[in-house]
Amino acid sequence: MTAIQSPARPAEDGAVPTSGRRETRTKTYKMGYGRWWWALPAVVLMLALIYATTASGAFYAFTDWAGIGDYNFVGLDNFTKIFRTPELTGALVNTLILAFGFLILTNVLGLLFALALNRGLKSRFVLRTLLFMPVVIAPIAVSYIWKFIFAFNGPLNQTLGAIGLKSWQHDWLGDPDLALWCVMAVMIWQSVGFCMVIYLAGLATVPVELEEAAALDGAGVFTRFRHIIVPMIQPSIAIATTLMLIQGLRVFDQVLALTAGGPAGATQTLATEVYQQAFVFNNFGFGAALALVLSVLILIFTVIQQYATRDRL
């Protein structure tokens, strides 16, 4: 940021400001302006590698390009086809269900774990580590582990049978009514530790003395949470909700590894549709249109979320 100095005032005895002071102010302006040049290479690379490539991909959304050879400009036909195809509107609905279910449950569970492990419990550091461990594992590896657990002859059904709950045994990933919720459960299991860490950072800023003073004045647990903790951790709430919303909207790895969009398209999302249309069926133009819809969707919800939490950042 450029440093701005207040204009020089004439001395009380009428003396003119010295030239040395003017030189200092000029030097300050030059140093502030010069700092921007250090960021220029990064800005150019970002414009070239991210924004320019994204813009070129958006252009192909209006064509029928197959990924190789010539293409024809088809206008809005790809977008019309998206919203007239039941399978694709189903993928859009699945994406929204996964995104908002993931957003709500990860934040609620992450906040509850953070409150439980904030202070007082002797084993809190061990428990925090155990809860955070899934975050450092690759999503594709986590998904294959859970695919083994959800298998019909896997540990989950075996455990249910061992405790006398054979009627609860299911083909979890093969049932269209359960598969989407299984995918959401895996996403939450892996990301709840990350939310917990964000909320622990926010809770560390809440003074203990303030809570103790409120308790001495007769404030109950819920009252202290509502009127002291929540207002002071609002920046953490804004960060956690933004990150989880974006992660939920662009979910891909877990769906591909667990169900590959099945059974019967019950877990298909916009991200997996983009992959299949562009790289499996060679409908690159149509896949680009799906990707553009997904990008606009993420942009709209992110802007709304940022506007709703604009005073909390």
mmCIF file of C-alpha atoms in Angstrom:
data_model
loop_
_atom_site.group_PDB
_atom_site.id
_atom_site.type_symbol
_atom_site.label_atom_id
_atom_site.label_comp_id
_atom_site.label_asym_id
_atom_site.label_seq_id
_atom_site.Cartn_x
_atom_site.Cartn_y
_atom_site.Cartn_z
ATOM 1 C CA MET A 1 0.000 0.000 0.000
ATOM 2 C CA THR A 2 1.319 3.400 -0.867
ATOM 3 C CA ALA A 3 2.117 5.492 2.168
ATOM 4 C CA ILE A 4 0.547 8.935 2.045
ATOM 5 C CA GLN A 5 1.898 11.677 4.202
ATOM 6 C CA SER A 6 -0.023 14.750 5.297
ATOM 7 C CA PRO A 7 0.866 17.972 3.460
ATOM 8 C CA ALA A 8 3.627 19.965 4.988
ATOM 9 C CA ARG A 9 2.470 22.734 7.271
ATOM 10 C CA PRO A 10 4.277 26.062 7.377
ATOM 11 C CA ALA A 11 6.262 26.573 10.490
ATOM 12 C CA GLU A 12 4.742 28.777 13.162
ATOM 13 C CA ASP A 13 7.588 31.251 12.826
ATOM 14 C CA GLY A 14 6.890 31.510 9.074
ATOM 15 C CA ALA A 15 9.887 29.408 8.039
ATOM 16 C CA VAL A 16 9.635 27.515 4.742
ATOM 17 C CA PRO A 17 9.804 23.649 5.032
ATOM 18 C CA THR A 18 13.232 22.320 4.255
ATOM 19 C CA SER A 19 13.991 20.545 0.980
ATOM 20 C CA GLY A 20 15.065 17.430 2.930
ATOM 21 C CA ARG A 21 11.476 16.801 4.005
ATOM 22 C CA ARG A 22 10.227 16.975 0.411
ATOM 23 C CA GLU A 23 12.886 14.485 -0.651
ATOM 24 C CA THR A 24 11.754 12.089 2.068
ATOM 25 C CA ARG A 25 8.149 12.276 0.869
ATOM 26 C CA THR A 26 9.163 11.683 -2.782
ATOM 27 C CA LYS A 27 11.271 8.699 -1.760
ATOM 28 C CA THR A 28 8.308 7.215 0.138
ATOM 29 C CA TYR A 29 6.124 7.428 -2.976
ATOM 30 C CA LYS A 30 8.766 5.719 -5.111
ATOM 31 C CA MET A 31 9.212 2.851 -2.662
ATOM 32 C CA GLY A 32 5.446 2.238 -2.400
ATOM 33 C CA TYR A 33 5.004 2.221 -6.184
ATOM 34 C CA GLY A 34 8.007 -0.046 -6.661
ATOM 35 C CA ARG A 35 6.554 -2.838 -4.529
ATOM 36 C CA TRP A 36 3.900 -3.547 -7.151
ATOM 37 C CA TRP A 37 6.562 -4.694 -9.618
ATOM 38 C CA TRP A 38 7.356 -7.677 -7.414
ATOM 39 C CA ALA A 39 3.796 -8.931 -7.857
ATOM 40 C CA LEU A 40 3.728 -8.356 -11.619
ATOM 41 C CA PRO A 41 5.155 -11.801 -12.670
ATOM 42 C CA ALA A 42 2.611 -13.609 -10.516
ATOM 43 C CA VAL A 43 -0.227 -11.475 -11.886
ATOM 44 C CA VAL A 44 0.857 -12.125 -15.495
ATOM 45 C CA LEU A 45 1.154 -15.873 -14.891
ATOM 46 C CA MET A 46 -2.277 -15.973 -13.261
ATOM 47 C CA LEU A 47 -3.845 -14.066 -16.144
ATOM 48 C CA ALA A 48 -2.168 -16.302 -18.740
ATOM 49 C CA LEU A 49 -2.558 -19.714 -17.094
ATOM 50 C CA ILE A 50 -5.902 -19.360 -15.319
ATOM 51 C CA TYR A 51 -8.067 -16.580 -16.689
ATOM 52 C CA ALA A 52 -7.010 -16.835 -20.352
ATOM 53 C CA THR A 53 -7.399 -20.626 -20.418
ATOM 54 C CA THR A 54 -10.745 -20.379 -18.627
ATOM 55 C CA ALA A 55 -11.946 -17.833 -21.174
ATOM 56 C CA SER A 56 -10.865 -20.064 -24.071
ATOM 57 C CA GLY A 57 -12.675 -23.017 -22.469
ATOM 58 C CA ALA A 58 -15.791 -20.885 -22.112
ATOM 59 C CA PHE A 59 -15.623 -20.103 -25.833
ATOM 60 C CA TYR A 60 -15.783 -23.823 -26.727
ATOM 61 C CA ALA A 61 -18.993 -24.071 -24.673
ATOM 62 C CA PHE A 62 -20.719 -22.410 -27.638
ATOM 63 C CA THR A 63 -19.353 -24.899 -30.186
ATOM 64 C CA ASP A 64 -19.757 -28.574 -31.074
ATOM 65 C CA TRP A 65 -16.013 -29.299 -30.888
ATOM 66 C CA ALA A 66 -15.164 -32.975 -30.361
ATOM 67 C CA GLY A 67 -11.720 -32.283 -28.936
ATOM 68 C CA ILE A 68 -9.925 -32.556 -32.278
ATOM 69 C CA GLY A 69 -10.434 -31.083 -35.748
ATOM 70 C CA ASP A 70 -12.803 -28.294 -36.756
ATOM 71 C CA TYR A 71 -15.834 -27.062 -34.914
ATOM 72 C CA ASN A 72 -19.069 -25.225 -35.598
ATOM 73 C CA PHE A 73 -20.534 -22.374 -33.607
ATOM 74 C CA VAL A 74 -23.857 -23.608 -32.151
ATOM 75 C CA GLY A 75 -24.823 -20.653 -29.973
ATOM 76 C CA LEU A 76 -26.839 -21.607 -26.887
ATOM 77 C CA ASP A 77 -27.770 -25.102 -28.111
ATOM 78 C CA ASN A 78 -25.484 -26.809 -25.595
ATOM 79 C CA PHE A 79 -27.076 -24.918 -22.691
ATOM 80 C CA THR A 80 -30.592 -25.622 -23.973
ATOM 81 C CA LYS A 81 -29.738 -29.313 -24.154
ATOM 82 C CA ILE A 82 -28.443 -29.270 -20.569
ATOM 83 C CA PHE A 83 -31.680 -27.964 -19.073
ATOM 84 C CA ARG A 84 -33.879 -30.181 -21.315
ATOM 85 C CA THR A 85 -32.095 -33.441 -20.465
ATOM 86 C CA PRO A 86 -33.559 -35.080 -17.315
ATOM 87 C CA GLU A 87 -30.283 -36.863 -16.516
ATOM 88 C CA LEU A 88 -28.395 -33.562 -16.485
ATOM 89 C CA THR A 89 -30.978 -31.714 -14.398
ATOM 90 C CA GLY A 90 -30.806 -34.690 -12.028
ATOM 91 C CA ALA A 91 -27.026 -34.204 -11.853
ATOM 92 C CA LEU A 92 -27.622 -30.528 -11.033
ATOM 93 C CA VAL A 93 -30.030 -31.466 -8.219
ATOM 94 C CA ASN A 94 -27.573 -34.057 -6.855
ATOM 95 C CA THR A 95 -24.818 -31.431 -6.892
ATOM 96 C CA LEU A 96 -26.945 -28.986 -4.891
ATOM 97 C CA ILE A 97 -28.016 -31.681 -2.383
ATOM 98 C CA LEU A 98 -24.421 -32.762 -1.830
ATOM 99 C CA ALA A 99 -23.134 -29.180 -1.616
ATOM 100 C CA PHE A 100 -25.629 -27.838 0.915
ATOM 101 C CA GLY A 101 -25.842 -31.053 2.962
ATOM 102 C CA PHE A 102 -22.047 -31.108 3.119
ATOM 103 C CA LEU A 103 -21.921 -27.393 3.961
ATOM 104 C CA ILE A 104 -24.382 -27.622 6.860
ATOM 105 C CA LEU A 105 -23.263 -30.907 8.432
ATOM 106 C CA THR A 106 -19.504 -30.271 8.265
ATOM 107 C CA ASN A 107 -19.914 -26.860 9.887
ATOM 108 C CA VAL A 108 -22.290 -28.062 12.606
ATOM 109 C CA LEU A 109 -20.174 -31.122 13.473
ATOM 110 C CA GLY A 110 -16.904 -29.185 13.167
ATOM 111 C CA LEU A 111 -18.176 -26.503 15.564
ATOM 112 C CA LEU A 112 -19.444 -29.114 18.048
ATOM 113 C CA PHE A 113 -16.091 -30.937 18.006
ATOM 114 C CA ALA A 114 -14.251 -27.628 18.427
ATOM 115 C CA LEU A 115 -16.395 -26.678 21.424
ATOM 116 C CA ALA A 116 -15.891 -30.111 22.979
ATOM 117 C CA LEU A 117 -12.114 -30.127 22.466
ATOM 118 C CA ASN A 118 -11.400 -26.436 23.025
ATOM 119 C CA ARG A 119 -10.154 -26.582 26.596
ATOM 120 C CA GLY A 120 -10.410 -28.608 29.782
ATOM 121 C CA LEU A 121 -10.232 -32.134 28.343
ATOM 122 C CA LYS A 122 -6.806 -33.687 28.990
ATOM 123 C CA SER A 123 -6.886 -35.895 25.900
ATOM 124 C CA ARG A 124 -7.993 -33.052 23.609
ATOM 125 C CA PHE A 125 -4.718 -32.891 21.663
ATOM 126 C CA VAL A 126 -4.833 -36.618 20.841
ATOM 127 C CA LEU A 127 -8.505 -36.399 19.837
ATOM 128 C CA ARG A 128 -7.853 -33.338 17.681
ATOM 129 C CA THR A 129 -5.101 -35.236 15.853
ATOM 130 C CA LEU A 130 -7.340 -38.258 15.286
ATOM 131 C CA LEU A 131 -10.134 -36.077 13.912
ATOM 132 C CA PHE A 132 -7.781 -34.149 11.635
ATOM 133 C CA MET A 133 -5.957 -37.206 10.229
ATOM 134 C CA PRO A 134 -8.473 -37.935 7.406
ATOM 135 C CA VAL A 135 -7.866 -34.428 6.028
ATOM 136 C CA VAL A 136 -4.262 -35.244 5.065
ATOM 137 C CA ILE A 137 -5.237 -38.403 3.165
ATOM 138 C CA ALA A 138 -5.950 -38.140 -0.549
ATOM 139 C CA PRO A 139 -9.719 -38.082 -1.257
ATOM 140 C CA ILE A 140 -9.380 -40.899 -3.786
ATOM 141 C CA ALA A 141 -7.695 -43.150 -1.181
ATOM 142 C CA VAL A 142 -10.346 -42.340 1.421
ATOM 143 C CA SER A 143 -13.067 -43.152 -1.089
ATOM 144 C CA TYR A 144 -11.637 -46.593 -1.894
ATOM 145 C CA ILE A 145 -11.353 -47.387 1.829
ATOM 146 C CA TRP A 146 -15.013 -46.508 2.321
ATOM 147 C CA LYS A 147 -15.979 -48.422 -0.814
ATOM 148 C CA PHE A 148 -14.561 -51.514 0.885
ATOM 149 C CA ILE A 149 -16.452 -50.669 4.107
ATOM 150 C CA PHE A 150 -19.759 -50.149 2.244
ATOM 151 C CA ALA A 151 -19.433 -53.387 0.202
ATOM 152 C CA PHE A 152 -22.204 -55.925 0.777
ATOM 153 C CA ASN A 153 -19.723 -58.342 2.363
ATOM 154 C CA GLY A 154 -17.749 -55.496 3.929
ATOM 155 C CA PRO A 155 -17.089 -54.574 7.568
ATOM 156 C CA LEU A 156 -20.244 -52.456 7.955
ATOM 157 C CA ASN A 157 -22.708 -55.222 7.077
ATOM 158 C CA GLN A 158 -20.650 -57.790 8.997
ATOM 159 C CA THR A 159 -20.796 -55.583 12.107
ATOM 160 C CA LEU A 160 -24.550 -55.114 11.743
ATOM 161 C CA GLY A 161 -24.986 -58.881 11.424
ATOM 162 C CA ALA A 162 -22.770 -59.544 14.450
ATOM 163 C CA ILE A 163 -24.886 -57.300 16.709
ATOM 164 C CA GLY A 164 -28.197 -58.790 15.506
ATOM 165 C CA LEU A 165 -29.188 -56.091 13.018
ATOM 166 C CA LYS A 166 -29.252 -58.213 9.847
ATOM 167 C CA SER A 167 -32.378 -56.397 8.668
ATOM 168 C CA TRP A 168 -30.257 -53.232 8.426
ATOM 169 C CA GLN A 169 -27.788 -54.820 6.017
ATOM 170 C CA HIS A 170 -27.888 -53.194 2.583
ATOM 171 C CA ASP A 171 -26.006 -52.917 -0.633
ATOM 172 C CA TRP A 172 -25.194 -49.362 0.441
ATOM 173 C CA LEU A 173 -23.616 -48.103 -2.773
ATOM 174 C CA GLY A 174 -25.887 -50.168 -5.029
ATOM 175 C CA ASP A 175 -29.142 -48.747 -3.644
ATOM 176 C CA PRO A 176 -30.235 -45.580 -5.539
ATOM 177 C CA ASP A 177 -31.935 -44.266 -2.387
ATOM 178 C CA LEU A 178 -28.827 -44.618 -0.210
ATOM 179 C CA ALA A 179 -25.850 -44.128 -2.531
ATOM 180 C CA LEU A 180 -25.960 -40.310 -2.541
ATOM 181 C CA TRP A 181 -26.079 -40.170 1.265
ATOM 182 C CA CYS A 182 -23.153 -42.597 1.471
ATOM 183 C CA VAL A 183 -21.108 -40.271 -0.747
ATOM 184 C CA MET A 184 -22.070 -37.322 1.476
ATOM 185 C CA ALA A 185 -21.087 -39.284 4.608
ATOM 186 C CA VAL A 186 -17.611 -39.945 3.189
ATOM 187 C CA MET A 187 -17.179 -36.275 2.273
ATOM 188 C CA ILE A 188 -18.205 -35.176 5.781
ATOM 189 C CA TRP A 189 -15.994 -37.781 7.478
ATOM 190 C CA GLN A 190 -12.936 -36.492 5.652
ATOM 191 C CA SER A 191 -13.565 -32.746 5.998
ATOM 192 C CA VAL A 192 -15.065 -32.323 9.472
ATOM 193 C CA GLY A 193 -11.569 -32.201 11.022
ATOM 194 C CA PHE A 194 -10.658 -29.265 8.785
ATOM 195 C CA CYS A 195 -13.748 -27.346 9.922
ATOM 196 C CA MET A 196 -12.894 -28.199 13.528
ATOM 197 C CA VAL A 197 -9.431 -26.621 13.170
ATOM 198 C CA ILE A 198 -10.919 -23.418 11.708
ATOM 199 C CA TYR A 199 -13.357 -23.128 14.605
ATOM 200 C CA LEU A 200 -10.646 -23.932 17.171
ATOM 201 C CA ALA A 201 -8.674 -20.974 15.809
ATOM 202 C CA GLY A 202 -11.753 -18.796 16.271
ATOM 203 C CA LEU A 203 -12.433 -20.067 19.791
ATOM 204 C CA ALA A 204 -8.839 -19.266 20.780
ATOM 205 C CA THR A 205 -9.721 -15.556 20.390
ATOM 206 C CA VAL A 206 -12.583 -15.757 22.933
ATOM 207 C CA PRO A 207 -11.261 -14.558 26.327
ATOM 208 C CA VAL A 208 -11.846 -17.041 29.146
ATOM 209 C CA GLU A 209 -12.392 -14.162 31.555
ATOM 210 C CA LEU A 210 -15.328 -12.926 29.470
ATOM 211 C CA GLU A 211 -17.053 -16.303 29.635
ATOM 212 C CA GLU A 212 -16.366 -16.602 33.354
ATOM 213 C CA ALA A 213 -17.768 -13.118 34.005
ATOM 214 C CA ALA A 214 -20.916 -13.970 32.057
ATOM 215 C CA ALA A 215 -21.262 -17.230 34.009
ATOM 216 C CA LEU A 216 -20.955 -15.331 37.307
ATOM 217 C CA ASP A 217 -23.723 -13.011 36.118
ATOM 218 C CA GLY A 218 -25.980 -16.014 35.661
ATOM 219 C CA ALA A 219 -25.653 -16.615 31.896
ATOM 220 C CA GLY A 220 -26.237 -20.245 30.958
ATOM 221 C CA VAL A 221 -24.279 -22.312 28.468
ATOM 222 C CA PHE A 222 -26.594 -21.528 25.551
ATOM 223 C CA THR A 223 -26.713 -17.809 26.426
ATOM 224 C CA ARG A 224 -22.902 -17.592 26.518
ATOM 225 C CA PHE A 225 -22.708 -19.456 23.222
ATOM 226 C CA ARG A 226 -25.302 -17.231 21.557
ATOM 227 C CA HIS A 227 -24.161 -13.817 22.817
ATOM 228 C CA ILE A 228 -20.394 -14.256 23.373
ATOM 229 C CA ILE A 229 -18.941 -17.135 21.365
ATOM 230 C CA VAL A 230 -20.902 -16.844 18.112
ATOM 231 C CA PRO A 231 -20.254 -13.092 17.616
ATOM 232 C CA MET A 232 -16.534 -13.531 18.298
ATOM 233 C CA ILE A 233 -16.043 -16.487 15.929
ATOM 234 C CA GLN A 234 -17.939 -14.967 13.000
ATOM 235 C CA PRO A 235 -14.761 -14.688 10.854
ATOM 236 C CA SER A 236 -14.215 -18.431 11.334
ATOM 237 C CA ILE A 237 -17.840 -19.114 10.381
ATOM 238 C CA ALA A 238 -17.439 -17.076 7.188
ATOM 239 C CA ILE A 239 -14.214 -18.854 6.177
ATOM 240 C CA ALA A 240 -15.477 -22.360 6.963
ATOM 241 C CA THR A 241 -18.787 -21.921 5.149
ATOM 242 C CA THR A 242 -17.104 -20.457 2.057
ATOM 243 C CA LEU A 243 -14.548 -23.265 1.763
ATOM 244 C CA MET A 244 -17.075 -26.048 2.397
ATOM 245 C CA LEU A 245 -19.580 -24.595 -0.094
ATOM 246 C CA ILE A 246 -17.000 -24.490 -2.883
ATOM 247 C CA GLN A 247 -15.720 -27.977 -2.036
ATOM 248 C CA GLY A 248 -19.250 -29.371 -2.028
ATOM 249 C CA LEU A 249 -20.177 -27.857 -5.386
ATOM 250 C CA ARG A 250 -17.096 -29.226 -7.168
ATOM 251 C CA VAL A 251 -17.141 -32.729 -5.643
ATOM 252 C CA PHE A 252 -15.644 -35.234 -8.058
ATOM 253 C CA ASP A 253 -13.113 -37.679 -6.556
ATOM 254 C CA GLN A 254 -15.438 -39.278 -4.035
ATOM 255 C CA VAL A 255 -18.252 -39.807 -6.553
ATOM 256 C CA LEU A 256 -15.952 -41.271 -9.190
ATOM 257 C CA ALA A 257 -14.264 -43.707 -6.785
ATOM 258 C CA LEU A 258 -17.347 -44.778 -4.833
ATOM 259 C CA THR A 259 -20.070 -45.088 -7.469
ATOM 260 C CA ALA A 260 -18.805 -43.601 -10.771
ATOM 261 C CA GLY A 261 -22.126 -41.742 -10.884
ATOM 262 C CA GLY A 262 -24.295 -44.840 -10.427
ATOM 263 C CA PRO A 263 -26.452 -46.667 -9.705
ATOM 264 C CA ALA A 264 -28.627 -45.501 -12.604
ATOM 265 C CA GLY A 265 -27.221 -41.954 -12.327
ATOM 266 C CA ALA A 266 -28.363 -41.584 -8.706
ATOM 267 C CA THR A 267 -25.041 -39.983 -7.678
ATOM 268 C CA GLN A 268 -24.158 -38.223 -10.892
ATOM 269 C CA THR A 269 -22.989 -34.630 -10.371
ATOM 270 C CA LEU A 270 -22.104 -31.783 -12.704
ATOM 271 C CA ALA A 271 -18.377 -32.405 -12.221
ATOM 272 C CA THR A 272 -18.617 -36.090 -13.161
ATOM 273 C CA GLU A 273 -20.837 -35.202 -16.130
ATOM 274 C CA VAL A 274 -18.176 -32.750 -17.322
ATOM 275 C CA TYR A 275 -15.547 -35.497 -17.161
ATOM 276 C CA GLN A 276 -17.703 -38.071 -18.978
ATOM 277 C CA GLN A 277 -18.923 -35.739 -21.723
ATOM 278 C CA ALA A 278 -15.499 -34.205 -22.433
ATOM 279 C CA PHE A 279 -13.128 -37.146 -22.005
ATOM 280 C CA VAL A 280 -15.249 -40.323 -22.316
ATOM 281 C CA PHE A 281 -17.770 -39.358 -25.032
ATOM 282 C CA ASN A 282 -15.492 -36.755 -26.735
ATOM 283 C CA ASN A 283 -18.227 -34.096 -26.606
ATOM 284 C CA PHE A 284 -15.748 -31.422 -25.618
ATOM 285 C CA GLY A 285 -18.006 -28.496 -26.523
ATOM 286 C CA PHE A 286 -20.910 -29.894 -24.512
ATOM 287 C CA GLY A 287 -18.594 -30.718 -21.609
ATOM 288 C CA ALA A 288 -17.291 -27.144 -21.701
ATOM 289 C CA ALA A 289 -20.873 -25.899 -21.477
ATOM 290 C CA LEU A 290 -21.461 -28.076 -18.401
ATOM 291 C CA ALA A 291 -18.226 -26.788 -16.862
ATOM 292 C CA LEU A 292 -19.310 -23.209 -17.526
ATOM 293 C CA VAL A 293 -22.663 -23.835 -15.823
ATOM 294 C CA LEU A 294 -20.853 -25.326 -12.825
ATOM 295 C CA SER A 295 -18.421 -22.376 -12.679
ATOM 296 C CA VAL A 296 -21.239 -19.829 -12.827
ATOM 297 C CA LEU A 297 -23.096 -21.765 -10.134
ATOM 298 C CA ILE A 298 -20.045 -21.696 -7.837
ATOM 299 C CA LEU A 299 -19.534 -17.986 -8.558
ATOM 300 C CA ILE A 300 -23.165 -17.093 -7.776
ATOM 301 C CA PHE A 301 -23.316 -19.009 -4.490
ATOM 302 C CA THR A 302 -19.897 -17.730 -3.425
ATOM 303 C CA VAL A 303 -20.880 -14.118 -4.082
ATOM 304 C CA ILE A 304 -24.128 -14.598 -2.149
ATOM 305 C CA GLN A 305 -22.263 -16.215 0.731
ATOM 306 C CA GLN A 306 -19.624 -13.466 0.777
ATOM 307 C CA TYR A 307 -22.349 -10.796 0.742
ATOM 308 C CA ALA A 308 -24.160 -12.477 3.634
ATOM 309 C CA THR A 309 -20.959 -12.597 5.702
ATOM 310 C CA ARG A 310 -19.386 -9.332 4.490
ATOM 311 C CA ASP A 311 -19.289 -7.825 8.000
ATOM 312 C CA ARG A 312 -17.682 -10.913 9.515
ATOM 313 C CA LEU A 313 -14.431 -11.026 7.543
#
